[in-house]
CSV table of N, CA and C in Angstrom, one decimal:
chain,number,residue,atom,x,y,z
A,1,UNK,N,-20.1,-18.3,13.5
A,1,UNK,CA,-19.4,-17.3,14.3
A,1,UNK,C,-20.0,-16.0,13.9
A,2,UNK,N,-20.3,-15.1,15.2
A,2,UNK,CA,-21.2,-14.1,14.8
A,2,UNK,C,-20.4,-12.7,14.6
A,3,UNK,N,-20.5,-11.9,13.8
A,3,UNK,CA,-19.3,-10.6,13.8
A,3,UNK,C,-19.6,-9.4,14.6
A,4,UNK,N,-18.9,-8.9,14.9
A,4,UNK,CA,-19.0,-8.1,16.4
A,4,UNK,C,-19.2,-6.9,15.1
A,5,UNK,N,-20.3,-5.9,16.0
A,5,UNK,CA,-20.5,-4.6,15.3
A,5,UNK,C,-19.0,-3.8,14.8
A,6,UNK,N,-18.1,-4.1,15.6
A,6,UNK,CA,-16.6,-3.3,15.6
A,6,UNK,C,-16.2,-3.9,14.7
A,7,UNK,N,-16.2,-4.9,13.9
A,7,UNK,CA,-15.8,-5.6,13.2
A,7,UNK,C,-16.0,-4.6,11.5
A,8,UNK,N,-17.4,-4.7,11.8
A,8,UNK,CA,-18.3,-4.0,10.5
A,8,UNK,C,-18.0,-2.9,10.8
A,9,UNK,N,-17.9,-2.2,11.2
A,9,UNK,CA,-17.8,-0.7,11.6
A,9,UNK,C,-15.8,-0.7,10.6
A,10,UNK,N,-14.8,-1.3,11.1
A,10,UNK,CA,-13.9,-1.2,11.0
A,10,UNK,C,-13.7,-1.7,9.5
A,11,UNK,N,-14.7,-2.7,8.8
A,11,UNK,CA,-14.4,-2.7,7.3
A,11,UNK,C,-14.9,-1.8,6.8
A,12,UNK,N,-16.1,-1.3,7.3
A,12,UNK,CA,-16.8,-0.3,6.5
A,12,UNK,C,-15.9,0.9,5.8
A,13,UNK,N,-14.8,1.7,7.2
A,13,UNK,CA,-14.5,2.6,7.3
A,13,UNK,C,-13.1,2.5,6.2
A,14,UNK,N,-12.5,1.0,6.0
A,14,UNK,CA,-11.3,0.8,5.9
A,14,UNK,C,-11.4,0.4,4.5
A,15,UNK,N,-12.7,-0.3,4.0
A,15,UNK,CA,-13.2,-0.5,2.7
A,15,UNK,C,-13.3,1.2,2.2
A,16,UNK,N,-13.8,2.1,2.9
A,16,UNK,CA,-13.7,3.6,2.3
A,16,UNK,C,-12.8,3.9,2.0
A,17,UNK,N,-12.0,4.2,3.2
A,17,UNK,CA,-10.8,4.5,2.7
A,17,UNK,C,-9.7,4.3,1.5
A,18,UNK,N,-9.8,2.6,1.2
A,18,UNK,CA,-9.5,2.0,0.1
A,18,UNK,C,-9.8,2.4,-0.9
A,19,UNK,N,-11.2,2.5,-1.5
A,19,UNK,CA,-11.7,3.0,-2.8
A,19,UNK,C,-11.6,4.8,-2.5
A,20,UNK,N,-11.7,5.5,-1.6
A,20,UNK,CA,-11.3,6.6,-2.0
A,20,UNK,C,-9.9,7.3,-1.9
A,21,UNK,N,-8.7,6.3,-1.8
A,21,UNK,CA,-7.7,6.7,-2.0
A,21,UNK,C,-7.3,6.0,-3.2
A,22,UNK,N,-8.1,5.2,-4.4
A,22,UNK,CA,-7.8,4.3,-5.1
A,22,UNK,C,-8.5,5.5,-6.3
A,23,UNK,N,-9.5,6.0,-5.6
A,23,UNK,CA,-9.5,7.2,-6.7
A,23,UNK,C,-9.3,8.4,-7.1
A,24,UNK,N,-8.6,8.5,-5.7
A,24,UNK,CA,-7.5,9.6,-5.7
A,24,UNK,C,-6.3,9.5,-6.6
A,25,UNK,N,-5.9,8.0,-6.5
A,25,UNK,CA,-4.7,8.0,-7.6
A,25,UNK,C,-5.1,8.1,-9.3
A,26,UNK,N,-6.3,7.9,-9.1
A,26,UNK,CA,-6.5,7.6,-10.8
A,26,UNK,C,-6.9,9.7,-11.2
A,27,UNK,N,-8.0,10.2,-10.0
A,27,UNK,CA,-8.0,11.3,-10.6
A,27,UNK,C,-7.2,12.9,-10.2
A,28,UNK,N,-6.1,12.4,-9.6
A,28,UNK,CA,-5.8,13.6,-9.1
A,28,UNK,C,-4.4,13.4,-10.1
A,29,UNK,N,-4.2,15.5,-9.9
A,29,UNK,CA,-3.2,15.4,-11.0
A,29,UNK,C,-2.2,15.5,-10.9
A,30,UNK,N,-1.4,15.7,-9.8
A,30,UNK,CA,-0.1,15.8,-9.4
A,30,UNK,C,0.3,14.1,-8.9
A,31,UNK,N,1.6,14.0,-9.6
A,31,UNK,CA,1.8,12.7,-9.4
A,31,UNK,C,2.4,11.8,-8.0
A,32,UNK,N,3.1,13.2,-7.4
A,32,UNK,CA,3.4,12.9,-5.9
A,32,UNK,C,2.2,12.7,-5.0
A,33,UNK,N,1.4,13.1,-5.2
A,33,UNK,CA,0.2,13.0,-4.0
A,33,UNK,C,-0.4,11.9,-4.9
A,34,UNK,N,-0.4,11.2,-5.9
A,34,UNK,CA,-1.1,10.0,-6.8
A,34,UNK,C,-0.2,8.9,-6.1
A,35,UNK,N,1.2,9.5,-6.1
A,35,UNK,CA,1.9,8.2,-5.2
A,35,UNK,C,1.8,8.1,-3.9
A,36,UNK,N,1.4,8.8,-3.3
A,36,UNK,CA,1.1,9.0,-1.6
A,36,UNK,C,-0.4,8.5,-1.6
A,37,UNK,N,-1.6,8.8,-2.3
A,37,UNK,CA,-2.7,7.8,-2.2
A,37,UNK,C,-2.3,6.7,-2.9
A,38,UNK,N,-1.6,6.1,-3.5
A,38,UNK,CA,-1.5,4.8,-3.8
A,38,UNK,C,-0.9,3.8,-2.8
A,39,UNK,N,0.2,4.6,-1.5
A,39,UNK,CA,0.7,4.4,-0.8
A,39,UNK,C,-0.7,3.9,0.6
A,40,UNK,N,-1.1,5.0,0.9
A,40,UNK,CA,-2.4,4.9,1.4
A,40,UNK,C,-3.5,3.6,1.2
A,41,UNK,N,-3.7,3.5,-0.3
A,41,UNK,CA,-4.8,2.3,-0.8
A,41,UNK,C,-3.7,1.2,-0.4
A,42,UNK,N,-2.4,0.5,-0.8
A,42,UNK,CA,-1.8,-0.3,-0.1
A,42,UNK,C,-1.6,-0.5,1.0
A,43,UNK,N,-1.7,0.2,2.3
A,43,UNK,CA,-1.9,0.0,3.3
A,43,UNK,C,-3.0,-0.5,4.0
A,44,UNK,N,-4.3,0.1,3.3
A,44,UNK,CA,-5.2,-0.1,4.1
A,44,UNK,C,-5.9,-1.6,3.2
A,45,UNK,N,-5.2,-1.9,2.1
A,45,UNK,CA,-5.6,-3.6,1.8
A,45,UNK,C,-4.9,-4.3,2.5
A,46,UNK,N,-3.8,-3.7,3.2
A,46,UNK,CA,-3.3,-4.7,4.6
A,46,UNK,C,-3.9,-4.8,5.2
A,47,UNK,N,-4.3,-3.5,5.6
A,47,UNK,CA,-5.4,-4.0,6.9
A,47,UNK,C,-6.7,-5.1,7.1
A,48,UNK,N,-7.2,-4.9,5.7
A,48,UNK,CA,-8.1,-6.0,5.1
A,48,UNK,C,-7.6,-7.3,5.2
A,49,UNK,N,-6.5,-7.9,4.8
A,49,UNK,CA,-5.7,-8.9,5.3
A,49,UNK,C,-5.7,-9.1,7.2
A,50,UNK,N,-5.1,-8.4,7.3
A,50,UNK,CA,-5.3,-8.4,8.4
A,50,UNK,C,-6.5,-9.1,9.6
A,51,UNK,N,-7.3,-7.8,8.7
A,51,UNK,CA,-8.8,-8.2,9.7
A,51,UNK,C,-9.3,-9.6,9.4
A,52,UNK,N,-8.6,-10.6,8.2
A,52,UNK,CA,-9.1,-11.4,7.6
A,52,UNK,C,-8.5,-12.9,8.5
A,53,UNK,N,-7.6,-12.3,9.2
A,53,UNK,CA,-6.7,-13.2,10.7
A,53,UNK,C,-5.5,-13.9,9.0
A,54,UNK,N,-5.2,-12.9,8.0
A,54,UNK,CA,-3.6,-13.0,6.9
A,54,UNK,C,-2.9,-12.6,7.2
A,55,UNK,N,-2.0,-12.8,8.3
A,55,UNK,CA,-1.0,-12.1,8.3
A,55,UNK,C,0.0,-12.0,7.7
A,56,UNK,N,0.5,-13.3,7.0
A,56,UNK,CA,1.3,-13.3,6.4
A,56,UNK,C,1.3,-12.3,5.1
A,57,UNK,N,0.4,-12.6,4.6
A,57,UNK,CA,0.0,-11.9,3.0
A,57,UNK,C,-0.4,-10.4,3.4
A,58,UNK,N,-0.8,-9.9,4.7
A,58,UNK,CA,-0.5,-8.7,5.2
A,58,UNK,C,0.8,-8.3,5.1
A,59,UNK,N,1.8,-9.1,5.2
A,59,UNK,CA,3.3,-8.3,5.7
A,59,UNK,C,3.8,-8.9,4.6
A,60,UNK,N,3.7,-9.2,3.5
A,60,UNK,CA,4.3,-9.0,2.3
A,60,UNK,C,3.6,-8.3,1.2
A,61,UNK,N,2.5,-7.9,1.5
A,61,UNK,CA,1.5,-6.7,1.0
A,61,UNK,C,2.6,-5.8,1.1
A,62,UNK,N,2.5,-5.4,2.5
A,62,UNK,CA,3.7,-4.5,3.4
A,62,UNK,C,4.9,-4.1,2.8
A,63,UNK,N,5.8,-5.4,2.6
A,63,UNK,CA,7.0,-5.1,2.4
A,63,UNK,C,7.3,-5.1,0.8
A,64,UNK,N,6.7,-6.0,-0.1
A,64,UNK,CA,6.5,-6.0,-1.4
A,64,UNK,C,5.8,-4.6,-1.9
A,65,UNK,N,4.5,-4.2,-2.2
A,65,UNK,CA,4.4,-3.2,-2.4
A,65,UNK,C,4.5,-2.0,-1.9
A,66,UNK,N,4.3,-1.9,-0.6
A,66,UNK,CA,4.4,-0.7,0.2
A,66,UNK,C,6.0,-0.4,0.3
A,67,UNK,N,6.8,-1.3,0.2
A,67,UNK,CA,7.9,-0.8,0.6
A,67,UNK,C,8.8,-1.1,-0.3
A,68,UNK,N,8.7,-1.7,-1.6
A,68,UNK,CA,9.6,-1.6,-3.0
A,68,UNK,C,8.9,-1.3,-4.2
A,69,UNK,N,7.6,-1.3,-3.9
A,69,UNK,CA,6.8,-0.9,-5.6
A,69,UNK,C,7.0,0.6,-5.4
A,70,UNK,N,6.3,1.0,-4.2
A,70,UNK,CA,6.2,2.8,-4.0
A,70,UNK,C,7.7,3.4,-3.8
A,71,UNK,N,8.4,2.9,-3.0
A,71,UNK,CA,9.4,3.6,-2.9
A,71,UNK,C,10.3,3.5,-4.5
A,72,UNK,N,10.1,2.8,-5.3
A,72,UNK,CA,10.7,2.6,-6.5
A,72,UNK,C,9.7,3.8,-7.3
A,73,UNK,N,8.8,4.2,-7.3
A,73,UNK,CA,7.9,5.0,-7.5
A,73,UNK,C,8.0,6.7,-7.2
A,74,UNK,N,8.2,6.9,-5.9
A,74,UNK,CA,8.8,8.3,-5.7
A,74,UNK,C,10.3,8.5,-5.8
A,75,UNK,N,11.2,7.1,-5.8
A,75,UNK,CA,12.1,7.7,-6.7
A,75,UNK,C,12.4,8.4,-8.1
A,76,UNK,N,11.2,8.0,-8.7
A,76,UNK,CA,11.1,7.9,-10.5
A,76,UNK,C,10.5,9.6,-10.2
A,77,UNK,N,9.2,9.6,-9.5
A,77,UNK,CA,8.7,11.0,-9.2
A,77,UNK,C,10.2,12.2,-8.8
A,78,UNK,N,10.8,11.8,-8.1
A,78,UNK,CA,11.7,12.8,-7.3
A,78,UNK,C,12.6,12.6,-8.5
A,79,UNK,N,13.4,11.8,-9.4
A,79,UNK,CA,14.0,11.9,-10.7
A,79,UNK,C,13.6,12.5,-11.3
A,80,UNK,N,12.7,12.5,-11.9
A,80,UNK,CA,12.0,13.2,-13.3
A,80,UNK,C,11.3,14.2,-13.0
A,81,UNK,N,11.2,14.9,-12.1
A,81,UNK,CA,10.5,16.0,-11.8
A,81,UNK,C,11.5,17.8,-11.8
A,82,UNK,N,10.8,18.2,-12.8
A,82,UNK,CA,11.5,19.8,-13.2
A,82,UNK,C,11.8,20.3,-12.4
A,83,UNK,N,13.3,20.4,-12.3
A,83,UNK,CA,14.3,21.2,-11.3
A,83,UNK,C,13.4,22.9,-11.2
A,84,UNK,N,13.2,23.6,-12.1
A,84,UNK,CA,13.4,24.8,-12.2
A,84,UNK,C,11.7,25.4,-11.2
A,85,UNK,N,11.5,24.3,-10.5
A,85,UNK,CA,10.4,24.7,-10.2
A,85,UNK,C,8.6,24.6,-10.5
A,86,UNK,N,8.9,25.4,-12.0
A,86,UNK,CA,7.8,25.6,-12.8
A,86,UNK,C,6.9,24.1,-13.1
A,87,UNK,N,5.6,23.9,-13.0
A,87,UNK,CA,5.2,23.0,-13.9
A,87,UNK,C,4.8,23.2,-15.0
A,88,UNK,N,5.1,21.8,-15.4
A,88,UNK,CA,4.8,21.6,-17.0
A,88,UNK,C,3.5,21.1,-17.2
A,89,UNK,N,2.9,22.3,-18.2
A,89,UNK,CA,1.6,21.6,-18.4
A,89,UNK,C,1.2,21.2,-20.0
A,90,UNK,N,0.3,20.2,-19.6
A,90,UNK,CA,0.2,18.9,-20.9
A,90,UNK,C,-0.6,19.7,-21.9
């Protein structure tokens, strides 16, 4: 079976996105936008599923981490984070 240029074109772009929102989380320093590209890299390894004809393992990619790892994650962010405004630096 032969792969349609759109095919390649669409991992290319989707495989980027993945590793550079995977390194967004590791080097950026605010932890809210670390959870928001983590959120991002989970998504788009759905899509990878996806394009892979997974759907299933797409939609509990989805609902497993995209929608109980992270959200358990900016809760912890939105808890622990300094009322008074100011940041704290290390």
């Amino acid at each position: 079976m032969a792969v349609a240029p759109y095919e390649t074109l669409a991992f290319a772009l989707f495989a980027v996105i993945t590793v550079g929102s995977s390194l967004g989380v590791v080097l950026v320093r605010d932890v809210w936008h670390s959870a928001l590209l983590l959120g991002i890299a989970l998504l788009s390894v759905a899509v990878h599923y996806v394009m892979r004809q997974a759907a299933f393992v797409a939609t509990m990619q989805v609902l497993v981490y995209v929608g109980g790892v992270l959200i358990l994650i900016t809760f912890a962010v939105m808890l622990t984070r300094d009322s008074s405004g100011e940041e704290a630096v290390a």
